[in-house]
Amino acid sequence: MKFEGTDAYVATDDLTVAVNAAVTLERPLLVKGEPGTGKTELARQVAQALGLRLIEWNIKSTTRAQQGLYEYDAVSRLRDSQLGEERVHDVRNYIRQGKLWEAFEAGKKVVLLIDEIDKADIEFPNDLLQELDRMEFHVYETGETIRARHRPVIIITSNNEKELPDAFLRRCFFHYIRFPEAETMKKIVEVHHPGIKEALLTAALTQFYEIRDQPGLKKKPSTSEVLDWLKLLLAEDLSPEDLRRDGADVLPKLHGALLKNEQDVHLFERLAFMARRQR
């Protein structure tokens, strides 16, 4: 069981090493990086490459760790008891399995994605320490212990919005996805836009990296955003010459795909204004 990337996902050597190390060690793989660098997609591609089913647990600010194990619906049971329902006598009718339970009880090995763990409360990772370490948890309402039939491949993503506890980090294999360099980005673009003309790609990526390197930028455009931008450039049949900017027009063509807040748009407008004054 070895991951070497897929036709739809360009994985760098250090990323494939990290995935395979986590699989070998049977440790969760914690993947950090800028939003839009393919962290979530990595889990999908690992599942596809290894021929495993993917179970996704998308974390929100209101998500509790207990929800990944199970939830007990005491309110519904109380209502049913008042109505004299027969199902009230079996507490299992009121237990909803979470994503970890689903992964643990799967008949075959699966890939479990815990996506954007840093969105949750700071105690969220600590509340999963024992379950991810021992691959089991206790259901207090029924008195049973749920153990993993096959230890899942666990991939955890983080946008680095908050620090994760040391005890949690110790139990993970860590990898930071660096933003792709130009050559790697060209390979990524080729996957999504095969046959794109070299001249257009070179001009577009040159401009894209210039924008990312602009001092004072609040949100740097990501990989997913440059792919959207290139899709628009191809749809509009723009040429490398169309992308050229002068001092009066510093904003890139179709900049709404790259610049996602008014502060960054104003930054480039100010640069254009200053360039015009210096003429």
mmCIF file of N, CA, C and O in Angstrom, residues 31-35 39 59-61 115-122 157-164 176:
data_model
loop_
_atom_site.group_PDB
_atom_site.id
_atom_site.type_symbol
_atom_site.label_atom_id
_atom_site.label_comp_id
_atom_site.label_asym_id
_atom_site.label_seq_id
_atom_site.Cartn_x
_atom_site.Cartn_y
_atom_site.Cartn_z
ATOM 1 N N VAL A 31 -1.717 17.627 7.927
ATOM 2 C CA VAL A 31 -1.273 18.405 6.772
ATOM 3 C C VAL A 31 -1.674 19.862 6.974
ATOM 4 O O VAL A 31 -2.855 20.177 7.126
ATOM 5 N N LYS A 32 -0.680 20.737 6.992
ATOM 6 C CA LYS A 32 -0.931 22.169 7.080
ATOM 7 C C LYS A 32 -0.506 22.843 5.780
ATOM 8 O O LYS A 32 0.246 22.283 4.990
ATOM 9 N N GLY A 33 -0.968 24.065 5.591
ATOM 10 C CA GLY A 33 -0.618 24.823 4.404
ATOM 11 C C GLY A 33 -1.639 25.910 4.148
ATOM 12 O O GLY A 33 -2.707 25.945 4.779
ATOM 13 N N GLU A 34 -1.313 26.803 3.236
ATOM 14 C CA GLU A 34 -2.248 27.873 2.874
ATOM 15 C C GLU A 34 -3.556 27.275 2.368
ATOM 16 O O GLU A 34 -3.556 26.189 1.779
ATOM 17 N N PRO A 35 -4.685 27.986 2.578
ATOM 18 C CA PRO A 35 -5.927 27.541 1.946
ATOM 19 C C PRO A 35 -5.746 27.467 0.425
ATOM 20 O O PRO A 35 -5.100 28.317 -0.174
ATOM 21 N N LYS A 39 -4.984 20.454 0.284
ATOM 22 C CA LYS A 39 -4.922 19.579 1.452
ATOM 23 C C LYS A 39 -6.105 18.609 1.474
ATOM 24 O O LYS A 39 -5.931 17.410 1.694
ATOM 25 N N ILE A 59 -15.061 19.814 9.666
ATOM 26 C CA ILE A 59 -15.148 20.459 10.976
ATOM 27 C C ILE A 59 -15.590 21.913 10.834
ATOM 28 O O ILE A 59 -15.131 22.638 9.946
ATOM 29 N N LYS A 60 -16.492 22.322 11.724
ATOM 30 C CA LYS A 60 -16.944 23.712 11.798
ATOM 31 C C LYS A 60 -16.625 24.264 13.192
ATOM 32 O O LYS A 60 -16.193 23.528 14.084
ATOM 33 N N SER A 61 -16.870 25.547 13.366
ATOM 34 C CA SER A 61 -16.572 26.158 14.666
ATOM 35 C C SER A 61 -17.444 25.591 15.774
ATOM 36 O O SER A 61 -17.080 25.630 16.954
ATOM 37 N N ASP A 115 -11.286 17.299 8.303
ATOM 38 C CA ASP A 115 -10.938 18.470 7.502
ATOM 39 C C ASP A 115 -11.071 19.774 8.283
ATOM 40 O O ASP A 115 -12.108 20.050 8.876
ATOM 41 N N GLU A 116 -9.977 20.555 8.292
ATOM 42 C CA GLU A 116 -9.920 21.872 8.921
ATOM 43 C C GLU A 116 -10.166 21.778 10.428
ATOM 44 O O GLU A 116 -11.051 22.430 10.980
ATOM 45 N N ILE A 117 -9.338 20.999 11.075
ATOM 46 C CA ILE A 117 -9.482 20.755 12.515
ATOM 47 C C ILE A 117 -9.296 22.034 13.319
ATOM 48 O O ILE A 117 -9.809 22.175 14.427
ATOM 49 N N ASP A 118 -8.558 23.007 12.764
ATOM 50 C CA ASP A 118 -8.287 24.242 13.504
ATOM 51 C C ASP A 118 -9.492 25.173 13.570
ATOM 52 O O ASP A 118 -9.443 26.191 14.252
ATOM 53 N N LYS A 119 -10.588 24.823 12.891
ATOM 54 C CA LYS A 119 -11.807 25.636 12.999
ATOM 55 C C LYS A 119 -12.516 25.402 14.331
ATOM 56 O O LYS A 119 -13.258 26.268 14.805
ATOM 57 N N ALA A 120 -12.316 24.243 14.908
ATOM 58 C CA ALA A 120 -13.039 23.876 16.131
ATOM 59 C C ALA A 120 -12.414 24.518 17.363
ATOM 60 O O ALA A 120 -11.360 25.155 17.299
ATOM 61 N N ASP A 121 -13.065 24.316 18.479
ATOM 62 C CA ASP A 121 -12.569 24.806 19.770
ATOM 63 C C ASP A 121 -11.196 24.217 20.065
ATOM 64 O O ASP A 121 -10.859 23.118 19.620
ATOM 65 N N ILE A 122 -10.404 24.926 20.845
ATOM 66 C CA ILE A 122 -9.027 24.514 21.147
ATOM 67 C C ILE A 122 -8.985 23.154 21.834
ATOM 68 O O ILE A 122 -7.990 22.408 21.709
ATOM 69 N N THR A 157 -6.430 17.928 8.219
ATOM 70 C CA THR A 157 -5.948 19.160 7.595
ATOM 71 C C THR A 157 -6.135 20.344 8.537
ATOM 72 O O THR A 157 -7.027 20.351 9.395
ATOM 73 N N SER A 158 -5.268 21.336 8.365
ATOM 74 C CA SER A 158 -5.326 22.557 9.173
ATOM 75 C C SER A 158 -4.845 23.727 8.330
ATOM 76 O O SER A 158 -3.853 23.617 7.613
ATOM 77 N N ASN A 159 -5.569 24.839 8.433
ATOM 78 C CA ASN A 159 -5.154 26.074 7.767
ATOM 79 C C ASN A 159 -4.302 26.951 8.675
ATOM 80 O O ASN A 159 -4.035 28.103 8.368
ATOM 81 N N ASN A 160 -3.930 26.401 9.819
ATOM 82 C CA ASN A 160 -3.050 27.101 10.756
ATOM 83 C C ASN A 160 -3.710 28.325 11.383
ATOM 84 O O ASN A 160 -3.034 29.290 11.743
ATOM 85 N N GLU A 161 -5.039 28.283 11.532
ATOM 86 C CA GLU A 161 -5.744 29.408 12.139
ATOM 87 C C GLU A 161 -5.477 29.488 13.640
ATOM 88 O O GLU A 161 -5.547 30.546 14.229
ATOM 89 N N LYS A 162 -5.203 28.343 14.246
ATOM 90 C CA LYS A 162 -4.838 28.346 15.668
ATOM 91 C C LYS A 162 -3.873 27.198 15.924
ATOM 92 O O LYS A 162 -3.832 26.213 15.187
ATOM 93 N N GLU A 163 -3.079 27.337 16.995
ATOM 94 C CA GLU A 163 -2.107 26.307 17.343
ATOM 95 C C GLU A 163 -2.816 25.067 17.874
ATOM 96 O O GLU A 163 -3.825 25.165 18.580
ATOM 97 N N LEU A 164 -2.270 23.911 17.551
ATOM 98 C CA LEU A 164 -2.816 22.651 18.056
ATOM 99 C C LEU A 164 -2.009 22.198 19.267
ATOM 100 O O LEU A 164 -0.812 22.478 19.367
ATOM 101 N N TYR A 176 3.987 20.032 6.062
ATOM 102 C CA TYR A 176 3.536 21.352 5.620
ATOM 103 C C TYR A 176 3.639 21.419 4.096
ATOM 104 O O TYR A 176 4.719 21.202 3.528
#
